[in-house]
PDB file of C-alpha atoms and ligand atoms in Angstrom:
ATOM      1  CA  MET Q   1       0.000   0.000   0.000  1.00 67.00           C
ATOM      2  CA  THR Q   2       1.255   3.507  -0.731  1.00 73.00           C
ATOM      3  CA  SER Q   3       2.594   5.286   2.355  1.00 75.00           C
ATOM      4  CA  LEU Q   4       0.639   8.342   3.416  1.00 77.00           C
ATOM      5  CA  ASN Q   5       3.845   9.871   4.796  1.00 73.00           C
ATOM      6  CA  ASP Q   6       7.211  11.026   3.560  1.00 68.00           C
ATOM      7  CA  ASP Q   7       8.987   8.100   5.236  1.00 64.00           C
ATOM      8  CA  SER Q   8      12.663   9.016   5.284  1.00 62.00           C
ATOM      9  CA  ALA Q   9      13.957   5.635   6.560  1.00 68.00           C
ATOM     10  CA  ALA Q  10      12.269   3.594   3.815  1.00 70.00           C
ATOM     11  CA  GLY Q  11      14.761   1.426   1.900  1.00 76.00           C
ATOM     12  CA  ARG Q  12      17.639   2.010   4.337  1.00 81.00           C
ATOM     13  CA  PRO Q  13      19.256  -0.627   6.602  1.00 88.00           C
ATOM     14  CA  MET Q  14      17.496  -0.876   9.956  1.00 94.00           C
ATOM     15  CA  PHE Q  15      18.267   1.934  12.424  1.00 96.00           C
ATOM     16  CA  ASP Q  16      20.946   3.248  10.089  1.00 97.00           C
ATOM     17  CA  LEU Q  17      22.409   6.641  11.049  1.00 98.00           C
ATOM     18  CA  GLU Q  18      24.841   6.938   8.137  1.00 97.00           C
ATOM     19  CA  GLY Q  19      25.422  10.575   7.201  1.00 97.00           C
ATOM     20  CA  LYS Q  20      23.796  11.944  10.363  1.00 98.00           C
ATOM     21  CA  VAL Q  21      25.538  14.290  12.763  1.00 98.00           C
ATOM     22  CA  ALA Q  22      24.806  13.458  16.406  1.00 98.00           C
ATOM     23  CA  VAL Q  23      25.607  15.733  19.350  1.00 99.00           C
ATOM     24  CA  VAL Q  24      25.759  14.008  22.726  1.00 99.00           C
ATOM     25  CA  THR Q  25      26.228  15.895  26.011  1.00 99.00           C
ATOM     26  CA  GLY Q  26      27.762  14.170  29.009  1.00 98.00           C
ATOM     27  CA  ALA Q  27      29.753  12.212  26.431  1.00 98.00           C
ATOM     28  CA  ALA Q  28      32.761  11.426  28.622  1.00 98.00           C
ATOM     29  CA  SER Q  29      31.149   8.861  30.899  1.00 98.00           C
ATOM     30  CA  GLY Q  30      28.309   6.428  31.544  1.00 98.00           C
ATOM     31  CA  ILE Q  31      25.202   6.676  29.365  1.00 98.00           C
ATOM     32  CA  GLY Q  32      26.675   9.453  27.204  1.00 98.00           C
ATOM     33  CA  GLU Q  33      29.869   7.525  26.485  1.00 98.00           C
ATOM     34  CA  ALA Q  34      27.920   4.361  25.556  1.00 98.00           C
ATOM     35  CA  THR Q  35      25.539   6.433  23.412  1.00 98.00           C
ATOM     36  CA  VAL Q  36      28.351   8.071  21.454  1.00 98.00           C
ATOM     37  CA  ARG Q  37      29.798   4.642  20.631  1.00 98.00           C
ATOM     38  CA  ARG Q  38      26.422   3.178  19.731  1.00 98.00           C
ATOM     39  CA  LEU Q  39      25.426   6.065  17.438  1.00 98.00           C
ATOM     40  CA  ALA Q  40      28.877   6.086  15.808  1.00 98.00           C
ATOM     41  CA  ASP Q  41      28.626   2.288  15.249  1.00 98.00           C
ATOM     42  CA  ALA Q  42      25.329   2.945  13.465  1.00 98.00           C
ATOM     43  CA  GLY Q  43      27.066   5.393  11.133  1.00 98.00           C
ATOM     44  CA  ALA Q  44      26.600   8.781  12.808  1.00 98.00           C
ATOM     45  CA  THR Q  45      29.338  11.387  13.050  1.00 98.00           C
ATOM     46  CA  PRO Q  46      29.536  12.223  16.756  1.00 98.00           C
ATOM     47  CA  VAL Q  47      30.026  15.576  18.461  1.00 99.00           C
ATOM     48  CA  LEU Q  48      31.101  14.888  22.044  1.00 99.00           C
ATOM     49  CA  VAL Q  49      30.137  17.601  24.528  1.00 99.00           C
ATOM     50  CA  ASP Q  50      31.278  17.447  28.146  1.00 99.00           C
ATOM     51  CA  LEU Q  51      33.002  19.417  30.905  1.00 98.00           C
ATOM     52  CA  VAL Q  52      35.795  16.896  30.350  1.00 98.00           C
ATOM     53  CA  ASP Q  53      37.891  17.013  27.161  1.00 98.00           C
ATOM     54  CA  CYS Q  54      36.804  14.150  24.848  1.00 98.00           C
ATOM     55  CA  SER Q  55      39.132  15.001  21.918  1.00 98.00           C
ATOM     56  CA  ASP Q  56      40.868  11.596  21.787  1.00 98.00           C
ATOM     57  CA  GLU Q  57      37.614   9.627  21.643  1.00 98.00           C
ATOM     58  CA  ALA Q  58      36.158  12.114  19.138  1.00 98.00           C
ATOM     59  CA  GLU Q  59      39.160  11.715  16.857  1.00 98.00           C
ATOM     60  CA  ARG Q  60      38.980   7.921  17.116  1.00 98.00           C
ATOM     61  CA  LEU Q  61      35.315   8.005  16.061  1.00 98.00           C
ATOM     62  CA  GLY Q  62      35.726  10.578  13.286  1.00 98.00           C
ATOM     63  CA  GLY Q  63      33.906  13.342  15.120  1.00 98.00           C
ATOM     64  CA  ILE Q  64      34.782  16.427  17.138  1.00 98.00           C
ATOM     65  CA  ALA Q  65      34.740  17.349  20.799  1.00 98.00           C
ATOM     66  CA  ALA Q  66      33.429  20.532  22.388  1.00 98.00           C
ATOM     67  CA  GLN Q  67      34.337  21.193  25.992  1.00 98.00           C
ATOM     68  CA  ALA Q  68      31.289  22.893  27.491  1.00 98.00           C
ATOM     69  CA  ASP Q  69      29.177  23.325  30.596  1.00 99.00           C
ATOM     70  CA  VAL Q  70      25.582  22.473  29.642  1.00 98.00           C
ATOM     71  CA  SER Q  71      24.246  24.884  32.254  1.00 98.00           C
ATOM     72  CA  VAL Q  72      25.897  27.834  30.451  1.00 98.00           C
ATOM     73  CA  GLU Q  73      23.929  28.969  27.411  1.00 98.00           C
ATOM     74  CA  ASP Q  74      26.945  30.502  25.636  1.00 98.00           C
ATOM     75  CA  ASP Q  75      28.872  27.216  25.978  1.00 98.00           C
ATOM     76  CA  ILE Q  76      26.065  25.260  24.310  1.00 99.00           C
ATOM     77  CA  ALA Q  77      25.592  27.888  21.599  1.00 98.00           C
ATOM     78  CA  ALA Q  78      29.349  27.619  20.895  1.00 98.00           C
ATOM     79  CA  ALA Q  79      29.218  23.787  20.820  1.00 98.00           C
ATOM     80  CA  ALA Q  80      26.311  23.925  18.354  1.00 98.00           C
ATOM     81  CA  ALA Q  81      28.170  26.456  16.196  1.00 98.00           C
ATOM     82  CA  ALA Q  82      31.296  24.249  16.195  1.00 98.00           C
ATOM     83  CA  ALA Q  83      29.256  21.240  15.021  1.00 98.00           C
ATOM     84  CA  VAL Q  84      27.524  23.218  12.258  1.00 98.00           C
ATOM     85  CA  ASP Q  85      30.782  24.905  11.141  1.00 98.00           C
ATOM     86  CA  ARG Q  86      32.467  21.539  10.794  1.00 98.00           C
ATOM     87  CA  PHE Q  87      29.658  19.279   9.515  1.00 98.00           C
ATOM     88  CA  GLY Q  88      27.009  21.667   8.143  1.00 98.00           C
ATOM     89  CA  ARG Q  89      24.171  20.647  10.446  1.00 97.00           C
ATOM     90  CA  ILE Q  90      23.004  18.664  13.472  1.00 98.00           C
ATOM     91  CA  ASP Q  91      20.522  15.802  12.906  1.00 98.00           C
ATOM     92  CA  ILE Q  92      20.433  14.263  16.378  1.00 99.00           C
ATOM     93  CA  ALA Q  93      20.821  15.924  19.783  1.00 99.00           C
ATOM     94  CA  VAL Q  94      21.127  13.836  22.933  1.00 99.00           C
ATOM     95  CA  ASN Q  95      20.842  16.163  25.928  1.00 99.00           C
ATOM     96  CA  ASN Q  96      22.120  13.724  28.484  1.00 98.00           C
ATOM     97  CA  ALA Q  97      24.612  15.447  30.833  1.00 98.00           C
ATOM     98  CA  GLY Q  98      23.388  15.487  34.401  1.00 98.00           C
ATOM     99  CA  ILE Q  99      24.324  15.460  38.047  1.00 98.00           C
ATOM    100  CA  ALA Q 100      22.928  13.941  41.212  1.00 96.00           C
ATOM    101  CA  LEU Q 101      24.177  15.487  44.440  1.00 96.00           C
ATOM    102  CA  ASP Q 102      23.756  13.689  47.749  1.00 93.00           C
ATOM    103  CA  PRO Q 103      20.047  13.258  48.526  1.00 93.00           C
ATOM    104  CA  VAL Q 104      18.532  15.354  51.329  1.00 96.00           C
ATOM    105  CA  PRO Q 105      15.002  15.605  52.718  1.00 98.00           C
ATOM    106  CA  ILE Q 106      12.950  18.667  51.765  1.00 98.00           C
ATOM    107  CA  SER Q 107      13.356  19.951  55.342  1.00 98.00           C
ATOM    108  CA  GLU Q 108      17.120  20.248  54.772  1.00 98.00           C
ATOM    109  CA  THR Q 109      17.151  21.347  51.124  1.00 98.00           C
ATOM    110  CA  THR Q 110      19.093  24.541  50.436  1.00 98.00           C
ATOM    111  CA  PRO Q 111      18.607  26.929  47.489  1.00 98.00           C
ATOM    112  CA  GLU Q 112      22.109  25.959  46.265  1.00 98.00           C
ATOM    113  CA  HIS Q 113      21.258  22.238  46.228  1.00 98.00           C
ATOM    114  CA  PHE Q 114      18.019  22.869  44.348  1.00 98.00           C
ATOM    115  CA  ARG Q 115      19.499  25.369  41.879  1.00 98.00           C
ATOM    116  CA  ARG Q 116      22.553  23.254  41.042  1.00 98.00           C
ATOM    117  CA  HIS Q 117      20.320  20.375  39.934  1.00 98.00           C
ATOM    118  CA  ALA Q 118      18.076  22.768  38.007  1.00 98.00           C
ATOM    119  CA  ASP Q 119      21.063  24.452  36.333  1.00 98.00           C
ATOM    120  CA  VAL Q 120      22.573  21.243  34.962  1.00 98.00           C
ATOM    121  CA  ASN Q 121      19.622  18.869  34.583  1.00 98.00           C
ATOM    122  CA  ALA Q 122      16.912  21.304  33.452  1.00 98.00           C
ATOM    123  CA  LEU Q 123      18.731  24.276  31.899  1.00 98.00           C
ATOM    124  CA  GLY Q 124      21.130  21.804  30.229  1.00 98.00           C
ATOM    125  CA  VAL Q 125      18.136  20.289  28.412  1.00 99.00           C
ATOM    126  CA  LEU Q 126      16.662  23.715  27.628  1.00 99.00           C
ATOM    127  CA  TRP Q 127      19.871  25.061  26.054  1.00 99.00           C
ATOM    128  CA  GLY Q 128      20.322  21.842  24.080  1.00 99.00           C
ATOM    129  CA  LEU Q 129      16.763  22.058  22.754  1.00 99.00           C
ATOM    130  CA  LYS Q 130      17.270  25.723  21.894  1.00 98.00           C
ATOM    131  CA  HIS Q 131      20.671  25.627  20.202  1.00 98.00           C
ATOM    132  CA  PHE Q 132      21.175  22.103  18.812  1.00 98.00           C
ATOM    133  CA  THR Q 133      17.889  22.285  16.897  1.00 98.00           C
ATOM    134  CA  LYS Q 134      18.432  25.669  15.238  1.00 97.00           C
ATOM    135  CA  SER Q 135      19.622  24.149  11.954  1.00 91.00           C
ATOM    136  CA  MET Q 136      18.169  20.676  12.471  1.00 98.00           C
ATOM    137  CA  PRO Q 137      16.561  19.383   9.261  1.00 98.00           C
ATOM    138  CA  ARG Q 138      13.240  17.497   8.969  1.00 97.00           C
ATOM    139  CA  GLY Q 139      13.615  13.955  10.316  1.00 97.00           C
ATOM    140  CA  GLY Q 140      15.819  15.225  13.144  1.00 98.00           C
ATOM    141  CA  ALA Q 141      15.518  13.867  16.649  1.00 98.00           C
ATOM    142  CA  VAL Q 142      16.175  15.097  20.159  1.00 99.00           C
ATOM    143  CA  VAL Q 143      16.532  12.582  22.976  1.00 99.00           C
ATOM    144  CA  ASN Q 144      16.822  13.968  26.491  1.00 99.00           C
ATOM    145  CA  THR Q 145      17.915  11.952  29.502  1.00 98.00           C
ATOM    146  CA  ALA Q 146      15.431  12.421  32.319  1.00 98.00           C
ATOM    147  CA  SER Q 147      15.038   9.705  34.945  1.00 98.00           C
ATOM    148  CA  ILE Q 148      12.519   7.528  36.708  1.00 96.00           C
ATOM    149  CA  CYS Q 149      12.589  10.566  39.061  1.00 96.00           C
ATOM    150  CA  GLY Q 150      11.027  12.553  36.205  1.00 98.00           C
ATOM    151  CA  VAL Q 151       7.789  10.573  36.381  1.00 97.00           C
ATOM    152  CA  THR Q 152       7.590   9.333  39.936  1.00 95.00           C
ATOM    153  CA  ALA Q 153       8.875  10.241  43.392  1.00 92.00           C
ATOM    154  CA  PHE Q 154      11.568   9.021  45.710  1.00 89.00           C
ATOM    155  CA  PRO Q 155      12.178  10.376  49.233  1.00 94.00           C
ATOM    156  CA  GLU Q 156      15.102  12.813  49.668  1.00 95.00           C
ATOM    157  CA  TYR Q 157      15.442  13.386  45.931  1.00 96.00           C
ATOM    158  CA  GLY Q 158      13.399  16.624  45.833  1.00 98.00           C
ATOM    159  CA  SER Q 159      15.976  18.725  43.974  1.00 98.00           C
ATOM    160  CA  TYR Q 160      16.923  15.975  41.507  1.00 97.00           C
ATOM    161  CA  THR Q 161      13.300  14.932  40.982  1.00 98.00           C
ATOM    162  CA  SER Q 162      12.211  18.489  40.352  1.00 98.00           C
ATOM    163  CA  SER Q 163      14.963  18.982  37.757  1.00 98.00           C
ATOM    164  CA  LYS Q 164      14.013  15.725  36.006  1.00 98.00           C
ATOM    165  CA  TYR Q 165      10.290  16.619  35.939  1.00 98.00           C
ATOM    166  CA  SER Q 166      11.490  19.797  34.195  1.00 98.00           C
ATOM    167  CA  ALA Q 167      13.379  17.685  31.665  1.00 99.00           C
ATOM    168  CA  VAL Q 168      10.180  15.721  30.943  1.00 98.00           C
ATOM    169  CA  GLY Q 169       8.144  18.928  30.681  1.00 98.00           C
ATOM    170  CA  LEU Q 170      10.653  20.493  28.303  1.00 99.00           C
ATOM    171  CA  THR Q 171      10.568  17.299  26.226  1.00 99.00           C
ATOM    172  CA  GLN Q 172       6.803  17.633  25.837  1.00 98.00           C
ATOM    173  CA  VAL Q 173       6.888  21.361  25.055  1.00 99.00           C
ATOM    174  CA  GLY Q 174       9.798  20.751  22.638  1.00 99.00           C
ATOM    175  CA  ALA Q 175       7.761  18.067  20.858  1.00 99.00           C
ATOM    176  CA  MET Q 176       4.886  20.523  20.408  1.00 98.00           C
ATOM    177  CA  GLU Q 177       7.095  23.349  19.149  1.00 98.00           C
ATOM    178  CA  LEU Q 178       9.427  21.309  16.916  1.00 98.00           C
ATOM    179  CA  GLY Q 179       6.901  18.781  15.593  1.00 98.00           C
ATOM    180  CA  PRO Q 180       5.754  21.134  12.803  1.00 98.00           C
ATOM    181  CA  ARG Q 181       9.399  21.216  11.600  1.00 98.00           C
ATOM    182  CA  GLY Q 182       9.440  17.386  11.411  1.00 98.00           C
ATOM    183  CA  ILE Q 183      11.585  17.010  14.528  1.00 98.00           C
ATOM    184  CA  ARG Q 184      10.792  14.453  17.228  1.00 98.00           C
ATOM    185  CA  VAL Q 185      11.582  15.096  20.894  1.00 99.00           C
ATOM    186  CA  ASN Q 186      11.537  12.290  23.458  1.00 98.00           C
ATOM    187  CA  CYS Q 187      13.252  11.459  26.709  1.00 98.00           C
ATOM    188  CA  ILE Q 188      14.450   8.325  28.419  1.00 98.00           C
ATOM    189  CA  CYS Q 189      13.587   7.712  32.063  1.00 98.00           C
ATOM    190  CA  PRO Q 190      15.925   5.125  33.571  1.00 97.00           C
ATOM    191  CA  THR Q 191      16.037   3.715  37.073  1.00 93.00           C
ATOM    192  CA  SER Q 192      19.589   3.260  38.397  1.00 90.00           C
ATOM    193  CA  VAL Q 193      22.157   2.613  35.690  1.00 93.00           C
ATOM    194  CA  ASN Q 194      25.550   1.011  36.278  1.00 93.00           C
ATOM    195  CA  THR Q 195      27.597   4.209  35.773  1.00 93.00           C
ATOM    196  CA  PRO Q 196      29.947   6.277  37.964  1.00 91.00           C
ATOM    197  CA  MET Q 197      26.922   8.381  39.015  1.00 90.00           C
ATOM    198  CA  LEU Q 198      25.398   5.406  40.842  1.00 85.00           C
ATOM    199  CA  TRP Q 199      28.673   4.525  42.556  1.00 82.00           C
ATOM    200  CA  ASN Q 200      29.219   8.132  43.718  1.00 79.00           C
ATOM    201  CA  PHE Q 201      26.574   7.487  46.352  1.00 71.00           C
ATOM    202  CA  ALA Q 202      27.692   5.855  49.568  1.00 64.00           C
ATOM    203  CA  GLU Q 203      24.710   3.531  49.357  1.00 73.00           C
ATOM    204  CA  GLY Q 204      25.188   2.808  45.629  1.00 73.00           C
ATOM    205  CA  GLU Q 205      25.873  -0.881  46.202  1.00 80.00           C
ATOM    206  CA  ALA Q 206      22.834  -1.318  48.447  1.00 82.00           C
ATOM    207  CA  GLU Q 207      20.687   0.637  45.952  1.00 78.00           C
ATOM    208  CA  ALA Q 208      21.808  -1.646  43.126  1.00 80.00           C
ATOM    209  CA  ALA Q 209      21.019  -4.767  45.175  1.00 83.00           C
ATOM    210  CA  VAL Q 210      17.568  -3.475  46.199  1.00 83.00           C
ATOM    211  CA  LEU Q 211      16.722  -2.454  42.645  1.00 82.00           C
ATOM    212  CA  LYS Q 212      17.760  -5.829  41.331  1.00 83.00           C
ATOM    213  CA  ALA Q 213      15.534  -7.564  43.890  1.00 84.00           C
ATOM    214  CA  ALA Q 214      12.676  -5.149  43.167  1.00 86.00           C
ATOM    215  CA  SER Q 215      12.765  -5.686  39.430  1.00 89.00           C
ATOM    216  CA  PRO Q 216      10.701  -8.473  37.886  1.00 91.00           C
ATOM    217  CA  LEU Q 217      13.600  -8.978  35.478  1.00 93.00           C
ATOM    218  CA  SER Q 218      16.168  -9.104  38.344  1.00 90.00           C
ATOM    219  CA  MET Q 219      18.464  -6.875  36.339  1.00 92.00           C
ATOM    220  CA  ILE Q 220      20.357  -3.625  36.671  1.00 91.00           C
ATOM    221  CA  ILE Q 221      20.472  -1.364  33.632  1.00 94.00           C
ATOM    222  CA  GLU Q 222      23.834  -1.108  31.875  1.00 96.00           C
ATOM    223  CA  PRO Q 223      24.721   2.117  30.021  1.00 98.00           C
ATOM    224  CA  GLU Q 224      24.608   0.153  26.748  1.00 98.00           C
ATOM    225  CA  HIS Q 225      20.928  -0.679  27.383  1.00 98.00           C
ATOM    226  CA  ALA Q 226      20.128   3.028  27.741  1.00 98.00           C
ATOM    227  CA  ALA Q 227      22.200   3.761  24.627  1.00 98.00           C
ATOM    228  CA  ALA Q 228      20.172   1.190  22.677  1.00 98.00           C
ATOM    229  CA  LEU Q 229      16.945   3.022  23.571  1.00 98.00           C
ATOM    230  CA  VAL Q 230      18.482   6.363  22.604  1.00 98.00           C
ATOM    231  CA  HIS Q 231      19.488   4.801  19.264  1.00 98.00           C
ATOM    232  CA  PHE Q 232      15.931   3.569  18.667  1.00 98.00           C
ATOM    233  CA  LEU Q 233      14.531   7.036  19.369  1.00 98.00           C
ATOM    234  CA  ALA Q 234      17.234   8.829  17.349  1.00 98.00           C
ATOM    235  CA  ALA Q 235      16.774   6.682  14.225  1.00 98.00           C
ATOM    236  CA  ASP Q 236      13.825   7.486  12.004  1.00 94.00           C
ATOM    237  CA  ASP Q 237      12.599   3.922  11.465  1.00 96.00           C
ATOM    238  CA  CYS Q 238       9.643   4.650  13.750  1.00 96.00           C
ATOM    239  CA  PRO Q 239       9.149   8.363  13.144  1.00 96.00           C
ATOM    240  CA  VAL Q 240       5.809   8.616  14.927  1.00 97.00           C
ATOM    241  CA  ILE Q 241       6.934   8.764  18.578  1.00 98.00           C
ATOM    242  CA  SER Q 242       7.290  12.244  20.047  1.00 98.00           C
ATOM    243  CA  GLY Q 243       6.790  13.998  23.354  1.00 98.00           C
ATOM    244  CA  GLN Q 244       7.199  10.748  25.297  1.00 98.00           C
ATOM    245  CA  PRO Q 245       8.995  10.030  28.542  1.00 98.00           C
ATOM    246  CA  ILE Q 246      10.022   6.403  27.915  1.00 98.00           C
ATOM    247  CA  LEU Q 247      10.582   4.309  31.034  1.00 98.00           C
ATOM    248  CA  ILE Q 248      13.600   2.025  31.079  1.00 97.00           C
ATOM    249  CA  ASP Q 249      13.245   0.355  34.456  1.00 95.00           C
ATOM    250  CA  CYS Q 250      13.518  -3.447  34.235  1.00 94.00           C
ATOM    251  CA  GLY Q 251       9.753  -3.531  34.861  1.00 93.00           C
ATOM    252  CA  ILE Q 252       9.944  -1.948  38.328  1.00 91.00           C
ATOM    253  CA  THR Q 253       7.061   0.471  37.808  1.00 91.00           C
ATOM    254  CA  ALA Q 254       4.782  -2.239  36.392  1.00 91.00           C
ATOM    255  CA  GLY Q 255       3.795  -3.335  39.886  1.00 87.00           C
ATOM    256  CA  ILE Q 256       5.080  -4.915  43.079  1.00 83.00           C
ATOM    257  CA  SER Q 257       7.619  -7.576  42.126  1.00 83.00           C
ATOM    258  CA  GLY Q 258       7.734 -11.037  43.721  1.00 84.00           C
ATOM    259  CA  GLY Q 259      11.129 -10.147  45.240  1.00 81.00           C
ATOM    260  CA  ILE Q 260       9.743  -7.119  47.073  1.00 81.00           C
ATOM    261  CA  TRP Q 261       6.602  -8.983  48.125  1.00 83.00           C
ATOM    262  CA  GLU Q 262       8.658 -11.816  49.645  1.00 86.00           C
ATOM    263  CA  ALA Q 263      11.097  -9.428  51.377  1.00 83.00           C
ATOM    264  CA  VAL Q 264       8.236  -7.460  52.959  1.00 84.00           C
ATOM    265  CA  GLN Q 265       6.415 -10.646  53.925  1.00 89.00           C
ATOM    266  CA  GLU Q 266       9.579 -11.999  55.605  1.00 89.00           C
ATOM    267  CA  ALA Q 267      10.080  -8.687  57.459  1.00 87.00           C
ATOM    268  CA  VAL Q 268       6.462  -8.673  58.641  1.00 90.00           C
ATOM    269  CA  GLU Q 269       6.721 -12.295  59.813  1.00 92.00           C
ATOM    270  CA  ARG Q 270      10.032 -11.528  61.568  1.00 92.00           C
ATOM    271  CA  GLU Q 271       8.421  -8.583  63.368  1.00 89.00           C
ATOM    272  CA  ALA Q 272       5.411 -10.710  64.315  1.00 88.00           C
ATOM    273  CA  GLY Q 273       7.764 -13.442  65.650  1.00 86.00           C
ATOM    274  CA  LYS Q 274       9.686 -10.841  67.661  1.00 81.00           C
ATOM    275  CA  GLY Q 275       6.413  -9.513  69.077  1.00 75.00           C
ATOM    276  CA  ALA Q 276       5.381 -13.018  70.201  1.00 78.00           C
ATOM    277  CA  GLU Q 277       8.793 -13.528  71.915  1.00 78.00           C
ATOM    278  CA  ASP Q 278       8.600 -10.198  73.823  1.00 74.00           C
TER     279      ASP Q 278
HETATM  280  P1  NAD D 301      27.993   9.917  34.700  1.00 74.14           P
HETATM  281  O1  NAD D 301      28.347  10.639  35.931  1.00 74.14           O
HETATM  282  O2  NAD D 301      28.640   8.610  34.379  1.00 74.14           O
HETATM  283  O3  NAD D 301      28.171  10.860  33.419  1.00 74.14           O
HETATM  284  C1  NAD D 301      27.716  12.180  33.423  1.00 74.14           C
HETATM  285  C2  NAD D 301      28.559  12.967  32.426  1.00 74.14           C
HETATM  286  O4  NAD D 301      28.022  14.296  32.376  1.00 74.14           O
HETATM  287  C3  NAD D 301      30.032  13.117  32.889  1.00 74.14           C
HETATM  288  O5  NAD D 301      30.889  12.842  31.800  1.00 74.14           O
HETATM  289  C4  NAD D 301      30.144  14.561  33.345  1.00 74.14           C
HETATM  290  O6  NAD D 301      31.428  15.120  33.138  1.00 74.14           O
HETATM  291  C5  NAD D 301      29.089  15.217  32.454  1.00 74.14           C
HETATM  292  N1  NAD D 301      28.607  16.467  33.049  1.00 74.14           N
HETATM  293  C6  NAD D 301      28.176  16.673  34.317  1.00 74.14           C
HETATM  294  N2  NAD D 301      27.835  17.951  34.481  1.00 74.14           N
HETATM  295  C7  NAD D 301      28.052  18.568  33.287  1.00 74.14           C
HETATM  296  C8  NAD D 301      27.904  19.888  32.836  1.00 74.14           C
HETATM  297  N3  NAD D 301      27.462  20.865  33.647  1.00 74.14           N
HETATM  298  N4  NAD D 301      28.205  20.169  31.544  1.00 74.14           N
HETATM  299  C9  NAD D 301      28.687  19.206  30.728  1.00 74.14           C
HETATM  300  N5  NAD D 301      28.847  17.928  31.099  1.00 74.14           N
HETATM  301  C10 NAD D 301      28.551  17.624  32.372  1.00 74.14           C
HETATM  302  O7  NAD D 301      26.415   9.743  34.795  1.00 74.14           O
HETATM  303  P2  NAD D 301      25.353   8.921  33.948  1.00 74.14           P
HETATM  304  O8  NAD D 301      24.765   7.929  34.850  1.00 74.14           O
HETATM  305  O9  NAD D 301      25.876   8.494  32.637  1.00 74.14           O
HETATM  306  O10 NAD D 301      24.276  10.084  33.763  1.00 74.14           O
HETATM  307  C11 NAD D 301      23.833  10.543  32.504  1.00 74.14           C
HETATM  308  C12 NAD D 301      22.411  11.045  32.656  1.00 74.14           C
HETATM  309  O11 NAD D 301      21.579   9.955  33.059  1.00 74.14           O
HETATM  310  C13 NAD D 301      22.211  12.138  33.692  1.00 74.14           C
HETATM  311  O12 NAD D 301      21.325  13.108  33.181  1.00 74.14           O
HETATM  312  C14 NAD D 301      21.581  11.402  34.850  1.00 74.14           C
HETATM  313  O13 NAD D 301      20.811  12.249  35.672  1.00 74.14           O
HETATM  314  C15 NAD D 301      20.763  10.381  34.123  1.00 74.14           C
HETATM  315  N6  NAD D 301      20.376   9.209  34.910  1.00 74.14           N
HETATM  316  C16 NAD D 301      21.353   8.420  35.463  1.00 74.14           C
HETATM  317  C17 NAD D 301      20.949   7.319  36.232  1.00 74.14           C
HETATM  318  C18 NAD D 301      21.969   6.413  36.906  1.00 74.14           C
HETATM  319  O14 NAD D 301      21.586   5.638  37.803  1.00 74.14           O
HETATM  320  N7  NAD D 301      23.235   6.421  36.520  1.00 74.14           N
HETATM  321  C19 NAD D 301      19.587   7.028  36.394  1.00 74.14           C
HETATM  322  C20 NAD D 301      18.645   7.854  35.782  1.00 74.14           C
HETATM  323  C21 NAD D 301      19.045   8.936  35.040  1.00 74.14           C
END
């Protein structure tokens, strides 16, 4: 049957990114690093943006690096200009750089703690949406990295959660504003991923173990899993998804897993046993 759409991926190898220019922020580590490799493997020319210098990796992958702070608008405007000067345009923007400071309850949250998360995790997405899409052609894609904390709550993560809800909100507004130009905007919402960010927390190991037990799949997300989802959303094989926060959570938010149910049941029985002894 004749397609009713101008389907740009028709006739190309699956999820092919050959000839596309892909900017990735937070490219030096974790999800960003895995995403750069994945998109480059699929044929994209990468532009690696990070506070850290990524020149060696960029050269190895045939791209360029731009050292930039995503919370500073001028830095991101300069990174976008460098990409366009060198390659003529940007087809894919992955606004992924982010931070997670030590969690604190709302009662102890300071303006600095709140603003630092907002500056990097929310403004970083805003500046990426604003500057990386200026010359983006039809068929372009933006993928932001939000978090499970962008769609649900977790105690003591008020500042982080608020910044990630912003990232989801900006994704949805971006989809509305850029859709008429043929550009899709989505975001990924992972639970804990096996990256340095997770291990920066004192309780990282315990968090990983609990999440594994809580997940029906009994898995922890690897950065390559997140990169695979970014690749799916960046490619134009399925060009009809936009404005979506996509959960990547090993099934945790689907319901109460057997592992959690058993652990709670055991705790309740232990408490009941203790009560009977007392
Ligand atoms: P990571 O710490 O391994 O990598 C983050 C990268 O971002 C680093 O290379 C760092 O230098 C860079 N960065 C930090 N602040 C920056 C700034 N102001 N400007 C430019 N670059 C900056 O962390 P990760 O786990 O790969 O995190 C990537 C994204 O995934 C973040 O947005 C994070 O909030 C999100 N996320 C992570 C997890 C997790 O458990 N690791 C879960 C959900 C969401």
